[in-house]
Short mmCIF file of C-alpha atoms and ligand atoms in Angstrom, two decimals:
data_model
loop_
_atom_site.label_atom_id
_atom_site.label_comp_id
_atom_site.label_asym_id
_atom_site.label_seq_id
_atom_site.Cartn_x
_atom_site.Cartn_y
_atom_site.Cartn_z
CA UNK S 3 0.00 0.00 0.00
CA UNK S 4 2.85 2.38 0.66
CA UNK S 5 4.56 5.11 -1.33
CA UNK S 6 7.13 5.77 1.31
CA UNK S 7 10.84 6.31 0.76
CA UNK S 8 12.28 5.30 4.14
CA UNK S 9 9.79 2.75 5.46
CA UNK S 10 7.71 -0.14 4.14
CA UNK S 11 4.16 -0.75 5.23
CA UNK S 12 1.59 -3.47 4.68
CA UNK S 13 -1.62 -4.79 6.19
CA UNK S 14 -2.00 -8.51 6.89
CA UNK S 15 -5.17 -9.67 8.57
CA UNK S 16 -5.92 -7.07 11.22
CA UNK S 17 -2.31 -5.99 11.68
CA UNK S 18 -0.60 -2.96 10.16
CA UNK S 19 3.15 -3.46 9.70
CA UNK S 20 5.68 -0.62 9.58
CA UNK S 21 9.30 -1.53 8.79
CA UNK S 22 12.13 0.97 8.96
CA UNK S 23 14.00 0.61 5.70
CA UNK S 24 17.44 2.24 5.52
CA UNK S 25 19.46 -0.88 6.38
CA UNK S 26 22.73 0.44 4.87
CA UNK S 27 22.92 3.08 7.63
CA UNK S 28 21.35 0.82 10.28
CA UNK S 29 17.97 2.50 9.77
CA UNK S 30 19.30 5.84 11.06
CA UNK S 31 16.21 7.96 11.66
CA UNK S 32 16.28 10.98 9.41
CA UNK S 33 13.52 13.57 9.48
CA UNK S 34 11.82 12.04 6.46
CA UNK S 35 11.63 8.66 8.15
CA UNK S 36 10.10 10.03 11.34
CA UNK S 37 7.48 11.90 9.40
CA UNK S 38 6.72 8.80 7.28
CA UNK S 39 6.35 6.65 10.41
CA UNK S 40 3.77 9.10 11.74
CA UNK S 41 1.95 9.24 8.42
CA UNK S 42 1.80 5.43 8.36
CA UNK S 43 0.55 5.25 11.95
CA UNK S 44 -2.11 7.84 11.15
CA UNK S 45 -3.20 5.81 8.12
CA UNK S 46 -3.49 2.65 10.19
CA UNK S 47 -5.37 4.52 12.90
CA UNK S 48 -8.01 5.48 10.31
CA UNK S 49 -8.17 2.03 8.69
CA UNK S 50 -10.95 -0.06 10.29
CA UNK S 51 -9.28 -3.29 9.17
CA UNK S 52 -6.25 -2.54 11.34
CA UNK S 53 -6.56 -3.32 15.04
CA UNK S 54 -2.90 -3.22 16.08
CA UNK S 55 0.39 -2.10 14.54
CA UNK S 56 3.83 -3.69 14.57
CA UNK S 57 6.91 -1.49 14.22
CA UNK S 58 10.20 -3.16 13.31
CA UNK S 59 13.44 -2.59 11.42
CA UNK S 60 14.86 -4.23 8.30
CA UNK S 61 18.40 -5.60 8.26
CA UNK S 62 20.83 -5.90 11.18
CA UNK S 63 18.86 -3.90 13.73
CA UNK S 64 15.80 -1.88 14.63
CA UNK S 65 17.75 1.40 14.34
CA UNK S 66 21.00 3.00 15.45
CA UNK S 67 19.40 6.30 16.43
CA UNK S 68 18.84 9.63 14.76
CA UNK S 69 20.79 10.30 11.58
CA UNK S 70 23.99 11.87 12.89
CA UNK S 71 24.97 13.19 9.43
CA UNK S 72 21.73 15.14 9.28
CA UNK S 73 22.16 16.91 12.62
CA UNK S 74 25.95 17.21 13.03
CA UNK S 75 26.08 20.79 11.71
CA UNK S 76 22.72 21.98 13.03
CA UNK S 77 22.38 24.88 15.48
CA UNK S 78 19.71 25.29 18.15
CA UNK S 79 17.59 27.43 15.88
CA UNK S 80 17.79 24.83 13.08
CA UNK S 81 16.72 22.10 15.54
CA UNK S 82 13.76 24.22 16.66
CA UNK S 83 12.70 25.19 13.15
CA UNK S 84 12.88 21.62 11.85
CA UNK S 85 9.61 21.09 13.75
CA UNK S 86 10.58 17.51 14.43
CA UNK S 87 9.19 17.68 17.95
CA UNK S 88 5.73 18.04 16.42
CA UNK S 89 6.06 14.69 14.65
CA UNK S 90 7.28 13.01 17.83
CA UNK S 91 4.38 14.51 19.82
CA UNK S 92 1.91 13.05 17.32
CA UNK S 93 2.86 9.50 18.36
CA UNK S 94 1.09 10.10 21.68
CA UNK S 95 -2.17 10.65 19.78
CA UNK S 96 -2.15 7.32 17.97
CA UNK S 97 -5.19 5.44 19.27
CA UNK S 98 -4.43 1.85 18.32
CA UNK S 99 -1.89 -0.31 20.12
CA UNK S 100 1.65 -0.15 18.76
CA UNK S 101 3.87 -3.18 19.29
CA UNK S 102 7.59 -2.72 18.80
CA UNK S 103 9.48 -5.77 17.54
CA UNK S 104 13.04 -4.75 18.32
CA UNK S 105 16.27 -6.54 17.35
CA UNK S 106 19.95 -5.64 17.27
CA UNK S 107 20.40 -1.99 18.25
CA UNK S 108 17.77 0.45 19.49
CA UNK S 109 19.93 3.45 20.34
CA UNK S 110 19.20 7.09 21.00
CA UNK S 111 16.18 8.26 19.02
CA UNK S 112 15.43 4.63 18.15
CA UNK S 113 15.21 3.75 21.85
CA UNK S 114 12.95 6.79 22.27
CA UNK S 115 10.80 5.50 19.42
CA UNK S 116 10.66 2.06 21.05
CA UNK S 117 9.64 3.66 24.34
CA UNK S 118 6.69 5.28 22.53
CA UNK S 119 5.36 1.80 21.68
CA UNK S 120 2.71 0.27 23.93
CA UNK S 121 4.27 -3.19 24.07
CA UNK S 122 7.83 -4.24 23.27
CA UNK S 123 8.99 -7.65 22.13
CA UNK S 124 12.76 -7.84 21.73
CA UNK S 125 15.24 -10.35 20.42
CA UNK S 126 17.67 -11.85 22.90
CA UNK S 127 20.56 -10.00 21.19
CA UNK S 128 18.95 -6.58 21.58
CA UNK S 129 20.98 -3.61 22.82
CA UNK S 130 19.04 -0.58 23.98
CA UNK S 131 20.87 2.55 25.00
CA UNK S 132 21.18 6.31 25.03
CA UNK S 133 24.61 7.14 23.54
CA UNK S 134 23.72 10.83 23.21
CA UNK S 135 26.03 11.73 26.09
CA UNK S 136 28.95 10.35 24.07
CA UNK S 137 28.08 12.81 21.28
CA UNK S 138 27.96 15.84 23.56
CA UNK S 139 24.17 16.01 23.69
CA UNK S 140 21.31 14.27 25.52
CA UNK S 141 18.00 12.67 24.53
CA UNK S 142 15.51 15.18 23.13
CA UNK S 143 12.49 13.11 22.17
CA UNK S 144 11.30 11.94 25.57
CA UNK S 145 14.14 9.58 26.52
CA UNK S 146 14.93 11.02 29.96
CA UNK S 147 11.21 11.14 30.78
CA UNK S 148 9.96 7.78 29.52
CA UNK S 149 12.97 5.77 30.71
CA UNK S 150 12.77 7.34 34.19
CA UNK S 151 9.02 6.63 34.45
CA UNK S 152 9.60 3.00 33.45
CA UNK S 153 12.82 2.04 35.19
CA UNK S 154 13.10 4.65 37.95
CA UNK S 155 15.59 7.43 38.63
CA UNK S 156 18.58 5.34 39.72
CA UNK S 157 18.94 3.13 36.65
CA UNK S 158 17.87 5.92 34.29
CA UNK S 159 20.67 8.15 35.61
CA UNK S 160 23.20 5.33 35.27
CA UNK S 161 22.27 4.54 31.67
CA UNK S 162 21.91 8.17 30.61
CA UNK S 163 25.15 9.34 32.28
CA UNK S 164 27.27 6.56 30.78
CA UNK S 165 25.58 5.66 27.50
CA UNK S 166 25.93 2.03 28.61
CA UNK S 167 23.88 -0.43 26.59
CA UNK S 168 20.97 -2.32 28.14
CA UNK S 169 20.68 -6.05 27.40
CA UNK S 170 17.44 -7.97 26.88
CA UNK S 171 17.60 -9.50 30.35
CA UNK S 172 18.13 -6.09 31.98
CA UNK S 173 15.35 -4.58 29.88
CA UNK S 174 13.07 -7.39 30.97
CA UNK S 175 14.07 -7.02 34.60
CA UNK S 176 13.34 -3.27 34.62
CA UNK S 177 9.99 -3.56 32.83
CA UNK S 178 11.19 -1.94 29.60
CA UNK S 179 10.15 -4.89 27.44
CA UNK S 180 7.32 -7.42 27.65
CA UNK S 181 9.24 -10.42 26.36
CA UNK S 182 12.58 -11.50 24.89
CA UNK S 183 12.68 -14.19 22.22
CA UNK S 184 15.18 -15.49 19.69
CA UNK S 185 15.69 -13.32 16.61
CA UNK S 186 14.05 -15.97 14.45
CA UNK S 187 10.85 -15.89 16.50
CA UNK S 188 10.67 -12.12 17.00
CA UNK S 189 8.11 -11.23 14.36
CA UNK S 190 6.07 -14.35 15.00
CA UNK S 191 5.85 -13.45 18.69
CA UNK S 192 4.92 -9.82 17.91
CA UNK S 193 2.18 -11.08 15.58
CA UNK S 194 0.93 -13.40 18.31
CA UNK S 195 0.67 -10.44 20.72
CA UNK S 196 -1.00 -8.29 18.02
CA UNK S 197 -3.56 -11.00 17.23
CA UNK S 198 -4.42 -11.43 20.89
CA UNK S 199 -5.29 -7.71 20.91
CA UNK S 200 -6.98 -7.74 17.50
CA UNK S 201 -9.70 -10.14 18.68
CA UNK S 202 -10.75 -7.82 21.52
CA UNK S 203 -13.43 -5.14 21.12
CA UNK S 204 -11.56 -2.18 19.55
CA UNK S 205 -13.30 0.50 21.62
CA UNK S 206 -12.27 -1.20 24.86
CA UNK S 207 -8.69 -1.36 23.60
CA UNK S 208 -8.83 2.29 22.56
CA UNK S 209 -10.06 3.47 25.95
CA UNK S 210 -7.74 1.18 27.89
CA UNK S 211 -4.76 2.62 26.01
CA UNK S 212 -5.96 6.16 26.62
CA UNK S 213 -6.54 5.48 30.32
CA UNK S 214 -3.18 3.79 30.92
CA UNK S 215 -1.32 6.63 29.17
CA UNK S 216 -3.29 9.14 31.23
CA UNK S 217 -2.41 7.23 34.42
CA UNK S 218 1.31 7.78 33.77
CA UNK S 219 0.89 11.53 34.22
CA UNK S 220 -2.14 11.89 36.44
CA UNK S 221 -2.76 11.68 40.17
CA UNK S 222 -4.66 8.56 41.27
CA UNK S 223 -7.83 10.66 41.67
CA UNK S 224 -7.52 12.33 38.28
CA UNK S 225 -6.67 9.02 36.61
CA UNK S 226 -9.69 7.35 38.16
CA UNK S 227 -12.01 10.15 37.06
CA UNK S 228 -10.72 9.70 33.53
CA UNK S 229 -11.06 5.90 33.73
CA UNK S 230 -14.64 6.23 35.01
CA UNK S 231 -15.70 8.39 32.05
CA UNK S 232 -14.22 5.90 29.59
CA UNK S 233 -15.83 2.99 31.44
CA UNK S 234 -19.26 4.66 31.31
CA UNK S 235 -18.81 5.55 27.66
CA UNK S 236 -18.34 1.89 26.72
CA UNK S 237 -21.89 1.21 27.91
CA UNK S 238 -23.05 3.18 24.85
CA UNK S 239 -21.27 0.78 22.52
CA UNK S 240 -22.80 -2.12 20.60
CA UNK S 241 -19.81 -4.22 21.59
CA UNK S 242 -20.68 -3.91 25.29
CA UNK S 243 -24.22 -5.17 24.55
CA UNK S 244 -22.86 -7.93 22.32
CA UNK S 245 -20.09 -8.95 24.77
CA UNK S 246 -22.41 -9.30 27.74
CA UNK S 247 -25.24 -10.89 25.73
CA UNK S 248 -22.81 -13.43 24.28
CA UNK S 249 -21.66 -14.32 27.80
CA UNK S 250 -25.25 -14.87 28.95
CA UNK S 251 -26.09 -16.89 25.82
CA UNK S 252 -22.89 -18.92 26.26
CA UNK S 253 -21.55 -18.13 22.79
CA UNK S 254 -18.54 -16.32 21.34
CA UNK S 255 -18.99 -12.56 21.00
CA UNK S 256 -18.87 -10.98 17.57
CA UNK S 257 -17.30 -7.56 18.10
CA UNK S 258 -17.70 -4.93 15.39
CA UNK S 259 -15.88 -1.96 16.91
CA UNK S 260 -19.09 0.05 17.18
N1 DAK I 318 23.47 8.07 11.87
C1 DAK I 318 23.99 7.97 10.61
N2 DAK I 318 24.64 6.87 10.16
C2 DAK I 318 24.77 5.82 10.98
C3 DAK I 318 24.24 5.85 12.30
C4 DAK I 318 23.57 7.03 12.74
N3 DAK I 318 23.00 7.13 13.96
N4 DAK I 318 24.54 4.67 12.89
C5 DAK I 318 25.21 3.94 11.98
N5 DAK I 318 25.35 4.62 10.83
C6 DAK I 318 26.00 4.17 9.59
C7 DAK I 318 27.51 4.14 9.76
O1 DAK I 318 28.07 5.43 9.53
C8 DAK I 318 27.91 3.15 8.70
O2 DAK I 318 27.85 3.78 7.43
P1 DAK I 318 29.01 3.50 6.32
O3 DAK I 318 30.27 3.84 7.01
O4 DAK I 318 28.87 2.01 6.03
O5 DAK I 318 28.63 4.39 5.18
C9 DAK I 318 26.76 2.13 8.74
O6 DAK I 318 25.66 2.81 9.35
C10 DAK I 318 27.10 0.90 9.56
O7 DAK I 318 27.49 1.35 10.86
P2 DAK I 318 28.87 0.87 11.54
O8 DAK I 318 29.91 0.56 10.51
O9 DAK I 318 29.20 1.89 12.57
O10 DAK I 318 28.40 -0.50 12.21
P3 DAK I 318 29.03 -1.19 13.52
O11 DAK I 318 28.39 -2.53 13.59
O12 DAK I 318 30.52 -1.10 13.52
O13 DAK I 318 28.49 -0.30 14.75
C11 DAK I 318 26.85 0.90 16.02
C12 DAK I 318 27.11 -0.26 15.03
C13 DAK I 318 25.31 0.99 16.18
C14 DAK I 318 27.46 0.57 17.37
C15 DAK I 318 27.44 2.21 15.48
O14 DAK I 318 26.99 2.36 14.13
C16 DAK I 318 27.03 3.41 16.24
O15 DAK I 318 27.57 3.69 17.32
N6 DAK I 318 26.11 4.19 15.67
C17 DAK I 318 25.71 5.48 16.22
C18 DAK I 318 24.86 5.33 17.47
C19 DAK I 318 24.41 6.71 17.93
O16 DAK I 318 25.23 7.44 18.50
N7 DAK I 318 23.20 7.05 17.56
C20 DAK I 318 22.72 8.43 17.62
C21 DAK I 318 22.34 8.87 19.03
S1 DAK I 318 21.77 10.54 19.01
C22 DAK I 318 15.45 14.82 17.92
C23 DAK I 318 14.96 13.65 18.41
C24 DAK I 318 15.83 12.59 18.65
C25 DAK I 318 17.18 12.71 18.40
C26 DAK I 318 17.66 13.88 17.89
C27 DAK I 318 16.80 14.95 17.64
N8 DAK I 318 14.56 15.94 17.71
C28 DAK I 318 13.16 15.79 18.01
C29 DAK I 318 15.01 17.16 17.13
C30 DAK I 318 18.00 11.58 18.67
C31 DAK I 318 19.35 11.63 18.73
C32 DAK I 318 20.12 10.39 18.69
O17 DAK I 318 19.64 9.30 18.43
#
């Protein structure tokens, strides 16, 4: 379906696939690629056939970070005027679940992109990390925030101060990834996760995602108010009627997303 230069996309069953496709430079994320990823996610969000997305990289790794060649000579004003932050912010508005299938390296901006996913399946050889400090900068697309919220201050400081890579077992231990599998099984496992979401009523999934993301920022009270509104709203959906009726009639529910 895609006319993209830096990524490949396809829909199979109820899953939308996005593959980073600049393998010669380890899928270094240039501005064009980030904006294509967002365009593809937007397309999938509007496509009723798609119920979950899988984001992965072609070649040796997921991605080795932002394209250093593209930003090496940039000044602060250039960085601001590139408007790249706008594209990154748009990821937070994607409604459907995004599953990252991560292998090889996920460094810098690529780790930030992975941290924007809702679920992460990684290969056992994965190396996450924030090498920005080694380049005289620091993460700028949410890395210090999302990593700290997930793994806590102590480990975040360690990894961010040193640029040290994070292995699959460490990532698993600190709740950064859902599961580690062999490289050969990575996509299969991501598809299995995606399919287990795709069979659920889409509106429930949509509101669960929204509520969990809200909970990250909100107080318990505020989060619960938000959850309550979403919970009540689902009682206006056909899928709620169908789901509960199917239970009472002892049959499988047929969810339509309405
Ligand atoms: N950018 C450009 N090219 C890259 C690249 C990168 N990040 N990473 C690798 N490449 C290229 C290499 O230059 C090489 O190209 P050729 O020499 O073959 O032409 C090719 O990919 C293969 O890489 P290596 O020869 O280096 O492969 P190795 O296996 O020896 O090493 C490596 C793999 C991943 C350890 C190494 O390539 C590496 O250290 N790469 C750089 C990692 C890194 O520092 N990443 C950037 C972090 S900074 C922003 C948002 C986010 C960001 C910035 C702005 N805004 C919203 C404004 C994010 C910043 C970052 O990610």
